[in-house]
Coordinates of C-alpha atoms in Angstrom, one line a residue:
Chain A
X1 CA -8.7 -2.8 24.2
X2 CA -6.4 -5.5 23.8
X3 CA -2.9 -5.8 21.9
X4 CA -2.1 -9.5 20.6
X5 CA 1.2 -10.3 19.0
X6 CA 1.3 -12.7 16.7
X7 CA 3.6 -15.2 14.6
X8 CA 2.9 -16.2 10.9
X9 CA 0.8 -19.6 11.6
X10 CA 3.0 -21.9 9.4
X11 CA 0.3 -23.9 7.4
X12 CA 0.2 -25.2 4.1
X13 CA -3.8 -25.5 4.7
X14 CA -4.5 -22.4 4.9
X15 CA -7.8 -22.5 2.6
X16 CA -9.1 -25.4 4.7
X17 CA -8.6 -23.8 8.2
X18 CA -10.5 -20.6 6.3
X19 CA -12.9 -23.0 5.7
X20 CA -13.2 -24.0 9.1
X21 CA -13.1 -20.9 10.7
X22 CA -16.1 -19.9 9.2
X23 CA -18.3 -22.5 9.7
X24 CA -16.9 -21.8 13.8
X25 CA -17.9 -18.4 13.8
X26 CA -21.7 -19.3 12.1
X27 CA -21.8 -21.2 15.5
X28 CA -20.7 -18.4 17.1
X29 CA -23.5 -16.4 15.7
X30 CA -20.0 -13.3 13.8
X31 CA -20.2 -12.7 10.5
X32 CA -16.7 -11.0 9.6
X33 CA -16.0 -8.9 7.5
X34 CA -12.0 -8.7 5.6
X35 CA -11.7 -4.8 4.5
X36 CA -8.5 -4.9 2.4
X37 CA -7.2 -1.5 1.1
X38 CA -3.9 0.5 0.2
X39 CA -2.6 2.2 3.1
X40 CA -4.2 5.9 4.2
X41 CA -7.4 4.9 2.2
X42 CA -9.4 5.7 5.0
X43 CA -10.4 2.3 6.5
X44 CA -10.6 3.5 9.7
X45 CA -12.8 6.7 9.0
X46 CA -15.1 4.9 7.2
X47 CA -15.5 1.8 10.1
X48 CA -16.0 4.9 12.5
X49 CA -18.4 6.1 10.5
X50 CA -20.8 2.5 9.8
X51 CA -20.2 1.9 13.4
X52 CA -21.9 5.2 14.2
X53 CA -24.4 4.8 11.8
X54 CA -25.5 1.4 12.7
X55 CA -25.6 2.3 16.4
X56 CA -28.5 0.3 17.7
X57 CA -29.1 -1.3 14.4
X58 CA -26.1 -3.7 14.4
X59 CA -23.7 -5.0 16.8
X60 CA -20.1 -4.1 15.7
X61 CA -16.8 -5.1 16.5
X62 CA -13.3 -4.2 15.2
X63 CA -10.1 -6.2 14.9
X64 CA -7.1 -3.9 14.1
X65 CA -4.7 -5.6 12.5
X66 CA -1.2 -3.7 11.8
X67 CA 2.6 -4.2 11.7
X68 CA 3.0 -2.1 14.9
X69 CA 1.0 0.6 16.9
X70 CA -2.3 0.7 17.8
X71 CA -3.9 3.9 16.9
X72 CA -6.3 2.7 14.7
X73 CA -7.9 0.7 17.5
X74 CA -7.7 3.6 20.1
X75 CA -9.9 5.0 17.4
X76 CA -12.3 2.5 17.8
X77 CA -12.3 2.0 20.9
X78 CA -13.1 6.0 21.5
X79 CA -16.4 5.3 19.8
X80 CA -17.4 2.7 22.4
X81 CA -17.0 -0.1 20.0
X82 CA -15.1 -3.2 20.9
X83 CA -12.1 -3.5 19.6
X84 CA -8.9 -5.4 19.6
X85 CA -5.3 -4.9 17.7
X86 CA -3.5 -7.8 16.6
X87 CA 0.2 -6.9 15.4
X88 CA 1.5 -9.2 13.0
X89 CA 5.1 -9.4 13.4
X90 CA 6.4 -7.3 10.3
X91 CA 3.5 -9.9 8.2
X92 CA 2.3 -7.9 5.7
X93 CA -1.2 -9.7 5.6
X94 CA -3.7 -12.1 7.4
X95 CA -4.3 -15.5 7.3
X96 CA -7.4 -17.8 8.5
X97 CA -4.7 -19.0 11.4
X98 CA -3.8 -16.0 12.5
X99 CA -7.7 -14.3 12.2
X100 CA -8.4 -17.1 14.6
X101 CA -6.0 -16.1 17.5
X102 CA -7.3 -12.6 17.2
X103 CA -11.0 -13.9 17.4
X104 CA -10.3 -16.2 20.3
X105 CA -10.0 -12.8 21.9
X106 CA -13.3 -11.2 21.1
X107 CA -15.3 -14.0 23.7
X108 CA -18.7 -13.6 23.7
X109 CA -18.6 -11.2 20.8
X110 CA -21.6 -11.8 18.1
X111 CA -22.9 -9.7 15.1
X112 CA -20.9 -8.1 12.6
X113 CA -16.9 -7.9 13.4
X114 CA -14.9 -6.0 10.7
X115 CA -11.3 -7.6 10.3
X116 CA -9.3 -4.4 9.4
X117 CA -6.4 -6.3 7.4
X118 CA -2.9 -4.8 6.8
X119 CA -2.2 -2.1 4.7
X120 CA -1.8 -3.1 1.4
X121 CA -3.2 -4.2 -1.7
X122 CA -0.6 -6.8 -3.0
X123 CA -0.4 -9.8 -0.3
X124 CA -3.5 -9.6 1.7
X125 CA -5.2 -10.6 -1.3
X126 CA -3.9 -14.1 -1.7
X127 CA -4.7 -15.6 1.8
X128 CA -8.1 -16.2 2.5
X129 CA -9.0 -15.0 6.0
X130 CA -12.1 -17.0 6.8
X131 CA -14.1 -13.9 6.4
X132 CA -17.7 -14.4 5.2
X133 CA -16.7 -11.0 2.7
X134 CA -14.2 -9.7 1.4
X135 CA -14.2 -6.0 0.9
X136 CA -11.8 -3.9 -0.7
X137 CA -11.9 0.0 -0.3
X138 CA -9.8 2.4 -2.8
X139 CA -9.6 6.4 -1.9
X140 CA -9.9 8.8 -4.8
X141 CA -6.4 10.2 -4.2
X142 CA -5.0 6.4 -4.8
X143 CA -5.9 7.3 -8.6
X144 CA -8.4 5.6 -11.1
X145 CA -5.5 2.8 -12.4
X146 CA -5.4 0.8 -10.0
X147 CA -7.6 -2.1 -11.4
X148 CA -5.1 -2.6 -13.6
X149 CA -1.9 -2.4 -11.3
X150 CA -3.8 -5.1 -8.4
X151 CA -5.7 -6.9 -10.4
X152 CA -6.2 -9.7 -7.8
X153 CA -7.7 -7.8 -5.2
X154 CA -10.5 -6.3 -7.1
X155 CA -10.9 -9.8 -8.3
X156 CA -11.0 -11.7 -4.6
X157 CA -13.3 -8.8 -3.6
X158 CA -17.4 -9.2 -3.4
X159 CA -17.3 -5.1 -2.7
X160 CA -15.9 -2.3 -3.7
X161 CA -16.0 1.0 -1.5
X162 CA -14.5 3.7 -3.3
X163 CA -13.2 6.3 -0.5
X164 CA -13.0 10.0 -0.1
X165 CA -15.4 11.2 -3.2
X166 CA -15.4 14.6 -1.6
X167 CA -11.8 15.2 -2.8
X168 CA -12.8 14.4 -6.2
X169 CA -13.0 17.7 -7.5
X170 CA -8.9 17.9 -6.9
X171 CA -8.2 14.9 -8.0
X172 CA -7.9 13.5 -11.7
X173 CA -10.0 10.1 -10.9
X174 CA -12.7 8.9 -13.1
X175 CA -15.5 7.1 -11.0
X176 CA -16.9 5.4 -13.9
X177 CA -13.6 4.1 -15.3
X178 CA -12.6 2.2 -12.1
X179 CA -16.3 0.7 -12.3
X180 CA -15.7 -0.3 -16.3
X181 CA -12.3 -1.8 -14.9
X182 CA -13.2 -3.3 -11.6
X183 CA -16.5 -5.3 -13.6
X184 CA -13.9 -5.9 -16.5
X185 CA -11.9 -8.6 -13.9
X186 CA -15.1 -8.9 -11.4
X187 CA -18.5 -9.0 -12.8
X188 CA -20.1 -9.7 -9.2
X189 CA -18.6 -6.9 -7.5
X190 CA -20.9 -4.5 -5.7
X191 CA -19.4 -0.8 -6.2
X192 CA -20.3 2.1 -3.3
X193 CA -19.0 5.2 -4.0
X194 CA -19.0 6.8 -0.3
X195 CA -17.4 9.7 1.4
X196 CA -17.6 9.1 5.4
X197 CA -17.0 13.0 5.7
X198 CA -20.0 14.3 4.0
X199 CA -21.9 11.3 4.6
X200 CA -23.1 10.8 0.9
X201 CA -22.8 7.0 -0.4
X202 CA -23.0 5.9 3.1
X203 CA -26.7 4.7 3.3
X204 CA -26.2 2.0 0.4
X205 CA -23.1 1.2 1.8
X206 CA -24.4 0.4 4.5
X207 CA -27.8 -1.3 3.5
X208 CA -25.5 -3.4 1.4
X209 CA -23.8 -5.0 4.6
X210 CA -26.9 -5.6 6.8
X211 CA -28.6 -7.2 3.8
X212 CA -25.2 -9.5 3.6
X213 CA -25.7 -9.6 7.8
X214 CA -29.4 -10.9 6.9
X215 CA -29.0 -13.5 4.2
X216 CA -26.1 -15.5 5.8
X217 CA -28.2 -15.3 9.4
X218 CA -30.8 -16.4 7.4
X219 CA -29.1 -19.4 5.8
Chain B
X1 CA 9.6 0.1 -23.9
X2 CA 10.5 -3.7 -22.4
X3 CA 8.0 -5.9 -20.3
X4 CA 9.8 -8.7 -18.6
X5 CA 8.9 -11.2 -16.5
X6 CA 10.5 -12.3 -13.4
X7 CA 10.4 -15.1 -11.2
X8 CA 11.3 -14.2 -7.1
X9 CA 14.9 -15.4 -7.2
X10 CA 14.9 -18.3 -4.8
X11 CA 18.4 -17.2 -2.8
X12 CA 19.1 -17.0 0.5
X13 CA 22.2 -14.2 0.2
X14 CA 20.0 -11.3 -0.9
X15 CA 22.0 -9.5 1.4
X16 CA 25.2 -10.9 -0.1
X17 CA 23.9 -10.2 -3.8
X18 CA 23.0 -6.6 -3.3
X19 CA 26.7 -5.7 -2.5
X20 CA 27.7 -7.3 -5.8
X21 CA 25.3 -5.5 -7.3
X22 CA 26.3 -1.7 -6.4
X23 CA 29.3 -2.7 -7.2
X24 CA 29.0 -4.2 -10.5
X25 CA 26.8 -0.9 -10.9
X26 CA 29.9 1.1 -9.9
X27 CA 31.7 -0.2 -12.7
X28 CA 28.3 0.1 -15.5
X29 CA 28.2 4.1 -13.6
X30 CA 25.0 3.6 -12.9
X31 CA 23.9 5.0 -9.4
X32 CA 20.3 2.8 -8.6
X33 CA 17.7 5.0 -6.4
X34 CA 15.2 2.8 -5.1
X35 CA 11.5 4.8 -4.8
X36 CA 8.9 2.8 -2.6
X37 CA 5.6 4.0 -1.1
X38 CA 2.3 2.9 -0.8
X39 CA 0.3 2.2 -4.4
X40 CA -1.1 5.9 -5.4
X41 CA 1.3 8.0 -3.7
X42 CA 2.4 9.6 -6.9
X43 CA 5.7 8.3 -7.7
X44 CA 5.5 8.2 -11.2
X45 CA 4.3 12.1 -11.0
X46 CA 7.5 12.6 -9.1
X47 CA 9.7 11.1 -11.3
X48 CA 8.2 12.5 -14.5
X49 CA 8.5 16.0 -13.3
X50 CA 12.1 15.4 -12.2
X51 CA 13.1 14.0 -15.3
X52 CA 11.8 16.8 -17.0
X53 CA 13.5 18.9 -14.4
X54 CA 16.8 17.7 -14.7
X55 CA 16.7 17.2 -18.6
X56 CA 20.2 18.2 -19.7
X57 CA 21.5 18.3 -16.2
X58 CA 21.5 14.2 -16.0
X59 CA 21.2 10.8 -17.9
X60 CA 18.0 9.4 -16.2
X61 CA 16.5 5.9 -16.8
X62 CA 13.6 4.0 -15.0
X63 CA 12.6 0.8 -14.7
X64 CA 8.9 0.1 -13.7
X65 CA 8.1 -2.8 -11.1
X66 CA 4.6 -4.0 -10.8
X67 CA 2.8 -7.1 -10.7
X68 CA 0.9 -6.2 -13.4
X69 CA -0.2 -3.7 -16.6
X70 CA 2.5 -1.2 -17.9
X71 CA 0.7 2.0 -17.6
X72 CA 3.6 3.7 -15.2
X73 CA 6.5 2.5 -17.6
X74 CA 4.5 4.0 -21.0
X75 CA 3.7 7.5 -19.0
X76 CA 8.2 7.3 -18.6
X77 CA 8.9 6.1 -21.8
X78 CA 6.0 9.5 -23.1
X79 CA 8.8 11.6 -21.3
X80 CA 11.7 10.2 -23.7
X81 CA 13.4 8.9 -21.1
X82 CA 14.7 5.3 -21.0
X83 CA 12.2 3.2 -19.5
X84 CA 11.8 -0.5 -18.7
X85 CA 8.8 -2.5 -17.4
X86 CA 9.6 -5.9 -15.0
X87 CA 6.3 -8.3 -14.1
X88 CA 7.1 -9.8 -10.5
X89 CA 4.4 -12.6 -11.0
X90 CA 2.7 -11.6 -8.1
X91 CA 6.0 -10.9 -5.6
X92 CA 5.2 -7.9 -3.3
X93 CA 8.3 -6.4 -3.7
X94 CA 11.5 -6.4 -5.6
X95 CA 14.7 -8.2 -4.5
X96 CA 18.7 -7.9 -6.0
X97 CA 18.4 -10.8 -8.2
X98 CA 15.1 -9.3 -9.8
X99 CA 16.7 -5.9 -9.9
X100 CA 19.8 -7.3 -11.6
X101 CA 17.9 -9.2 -13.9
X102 CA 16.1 -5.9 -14.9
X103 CA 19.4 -3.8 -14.9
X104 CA 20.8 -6.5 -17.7
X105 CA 18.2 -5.5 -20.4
X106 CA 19.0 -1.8 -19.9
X107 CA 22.3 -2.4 -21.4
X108 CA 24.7 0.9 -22.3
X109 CA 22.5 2.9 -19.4
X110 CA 24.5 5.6 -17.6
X111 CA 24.0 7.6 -14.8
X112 CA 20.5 8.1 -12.5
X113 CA 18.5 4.6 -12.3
X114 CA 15.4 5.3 -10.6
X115 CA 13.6 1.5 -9.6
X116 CA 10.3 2.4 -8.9
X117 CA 9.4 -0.5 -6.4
X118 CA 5.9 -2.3 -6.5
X119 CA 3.6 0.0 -4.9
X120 CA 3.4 -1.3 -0.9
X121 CA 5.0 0.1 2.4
X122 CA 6.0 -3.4 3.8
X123 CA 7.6 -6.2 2.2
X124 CA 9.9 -3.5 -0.3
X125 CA 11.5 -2.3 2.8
X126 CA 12.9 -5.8 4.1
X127 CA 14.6 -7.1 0.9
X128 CA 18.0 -4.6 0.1
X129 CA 17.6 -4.1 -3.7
X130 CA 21.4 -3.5 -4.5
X131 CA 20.0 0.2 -4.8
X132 CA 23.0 2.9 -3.8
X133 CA 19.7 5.6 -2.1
X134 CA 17.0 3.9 -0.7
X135 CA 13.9 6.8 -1.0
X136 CA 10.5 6.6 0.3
X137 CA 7.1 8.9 -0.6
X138 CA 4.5 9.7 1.5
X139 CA 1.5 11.3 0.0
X140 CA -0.2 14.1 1.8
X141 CA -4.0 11.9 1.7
X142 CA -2.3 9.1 2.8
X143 CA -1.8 10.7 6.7
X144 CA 0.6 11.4 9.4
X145 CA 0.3 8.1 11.5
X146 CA 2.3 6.4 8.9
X147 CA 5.9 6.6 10.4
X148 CA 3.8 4.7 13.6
X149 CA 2.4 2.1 10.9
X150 CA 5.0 1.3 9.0
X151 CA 8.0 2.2 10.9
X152 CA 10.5 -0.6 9.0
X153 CA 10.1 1.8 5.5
X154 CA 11.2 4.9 7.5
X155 CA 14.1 3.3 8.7
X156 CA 15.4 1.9 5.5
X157 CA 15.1 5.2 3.6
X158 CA 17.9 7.8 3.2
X159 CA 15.3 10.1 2.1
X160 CA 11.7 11.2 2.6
X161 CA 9.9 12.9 -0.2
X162 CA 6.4 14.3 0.9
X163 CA 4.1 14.1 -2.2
X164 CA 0.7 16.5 -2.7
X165 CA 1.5 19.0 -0.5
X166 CA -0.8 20.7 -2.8
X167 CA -3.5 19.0 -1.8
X168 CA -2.4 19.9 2.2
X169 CA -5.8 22.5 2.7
X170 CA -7.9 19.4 1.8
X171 CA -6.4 16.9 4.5
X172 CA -5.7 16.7 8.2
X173 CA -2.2 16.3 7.5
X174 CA 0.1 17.4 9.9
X175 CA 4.0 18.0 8.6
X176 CA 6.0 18.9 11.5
X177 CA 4.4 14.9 12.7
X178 CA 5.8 13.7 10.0
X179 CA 9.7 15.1 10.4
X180 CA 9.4 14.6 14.0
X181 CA 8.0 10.8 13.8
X182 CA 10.5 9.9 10.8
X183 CA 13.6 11.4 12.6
X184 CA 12.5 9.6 15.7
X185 CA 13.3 6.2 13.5
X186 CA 15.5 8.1 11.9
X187 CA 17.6 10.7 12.7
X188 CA 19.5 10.6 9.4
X189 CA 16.9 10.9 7.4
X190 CA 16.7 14.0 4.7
X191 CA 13.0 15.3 4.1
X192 CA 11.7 16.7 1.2
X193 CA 8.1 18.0 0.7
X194 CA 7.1 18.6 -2.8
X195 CA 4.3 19.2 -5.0
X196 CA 5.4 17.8 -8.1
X197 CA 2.0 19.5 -9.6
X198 CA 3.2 23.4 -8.6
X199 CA 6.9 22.5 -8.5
X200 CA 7.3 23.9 -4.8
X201 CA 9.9 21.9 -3.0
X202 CA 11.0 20.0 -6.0
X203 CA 14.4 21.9 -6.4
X204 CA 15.5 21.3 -2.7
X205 CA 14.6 17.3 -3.8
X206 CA 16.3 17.9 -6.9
X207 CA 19.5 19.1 -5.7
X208 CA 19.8 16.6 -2.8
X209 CA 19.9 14.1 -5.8
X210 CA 22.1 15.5 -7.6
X211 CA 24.8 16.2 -5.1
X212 CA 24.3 12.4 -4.1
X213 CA 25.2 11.3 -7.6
X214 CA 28.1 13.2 -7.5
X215 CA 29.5 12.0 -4.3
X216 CA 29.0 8.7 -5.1
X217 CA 30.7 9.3 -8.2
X218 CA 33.5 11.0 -6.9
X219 CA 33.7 8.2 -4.6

């Protein structure tokens, strides 16, 4: 497991080196995979969870990227996956420049690598990482308004995995109004209820990214 | 209820304008408590309960920060209390010229100011608000690895409150990680966990408040 510092890559093309860095990694044989969400929505749990799931189905890879520490990628790495951390330097998001240092990283790496972005819902959602998808992931104890609060990252998002649906019953948060919300500023969006502890949700979750996997192999 | 717009003040004192601003706020006898935490941590549940809490007991007004929608501000403004609503056209986080801008419209105000900052643990902890406490929430959900995340927020904060301690059988969630993470990065910090839903710990938060006020007044 690796730990990369990096700087903010001072570009004002950051949509074209996106572009670019994803027509690399289709050479490259990755599809990558942004997963944007609040902090403590259980990114990490669920990642554990599809990497387990997919064992022998997928190849997976994880790049942690946070502020400071490295405990979500000693996670990861417990699992037997390969992971790296990238720390961003107090950024409080990813862009396609600095997703390329971390992937320059992963040699020889192929399949599916998830791109665990910072914590938060506000800035990541305005740089576009190079990722093939964009997912976002809000937990149930987040609350049911937040469509309306981060409008922009429901909007940037193709899916939506909404997190912890075993705590439901203690928590005011109506499923179908963040679905009425989220389709309100995202008709495309694909919407997966999950909760990684039970395991309910998962299978379409999941089925939903290998089909993804397929069709841009495929292209 | 107001909804104002803001631009990010383009200045390169924010350090220099947050001074002026406690003390122009020491002569308006307004004492500014900036709240930040990550979005659904449950600050708007903590500050309607201590409002109703300390109705009679103190003069409290709010004003709202979000990128978008108003929902926080109308659940305030429900209470009775004095509530405004400021738009930061996409800005992550608030900074004193934005604050001061907001403070303007909530003319004749006296006493408590809470700011509830946009929902994020990053960028609101590197720009000084002019705020005279400086008080972050943690929800219970959210984890215990967040002092390692997001250590920059823990530093900043005179105060800790824990939020959904209620919900504390549902969740890994260890407390005594918490106090001794924050107080590593911290050592001055004050820690405070509440449920604002059963009321336990909110008196212990309350008070702190209070006696803060009063120092600062007696200043």
């Amino acid at each position: 497991m690796k730990v990369i510092e990096l700087r903010m890559t001072v570009t004002s093309s950051n949509d074209r080196d996106a572009e670019e860095l994803r027509s690399e990694l289709k050479e490259r044989g990755i599809f990558l995979v942004n997963l944007m969400s609040a902090p403590g929505s259980g990114k990490t749990t669920l990642l554990s969870r599809t990497i387990t799931d997919l064992s022998g189905r997928a190849e997976i890879g994880v790049m942690e990227a946070d502020i400071a520490s490295d405990v979500d990628a000693l996670r990861i790495a417990e699992l037997g996956a390969r992971s790296i951390q990238v720390h961003t330097d107090g950024m409080c998001h990813m862009d396609a420049g600095m997703t390329r240092a971390g992937l320059i990283e992963m040699e020889g790496e192929r399949g599916i690598v998830f791109l665990e972005n910072v914590g938060n819902l506000i800035c990541p959602a305005e740089f576009d990482t190079g990722a093939h998808k964009n997912v976002m992931i809000l937990s149930v104890p987040e609350g049911d308004d937040k469509p309306l609060k981060y409008p922009l990252m429901f909007r940037k998002s193709d899916a939506l995995v909404i997190t912890k649906t075993d705590a439901a019953p203690y928590f005011d948060f109506d499923t179908e109004a963040v679905k009425r919300r989220a389709l309100a500023l995202n008709p495309e969006i694909r919407i997966f209820p999950v909760s990684a502890k039970t395991g309910e949700g998962m299978e379409e979750w999941e089925s939903w990214l290998l089909s993804e996997w397929e069709e841009w192999r495929n292209a």
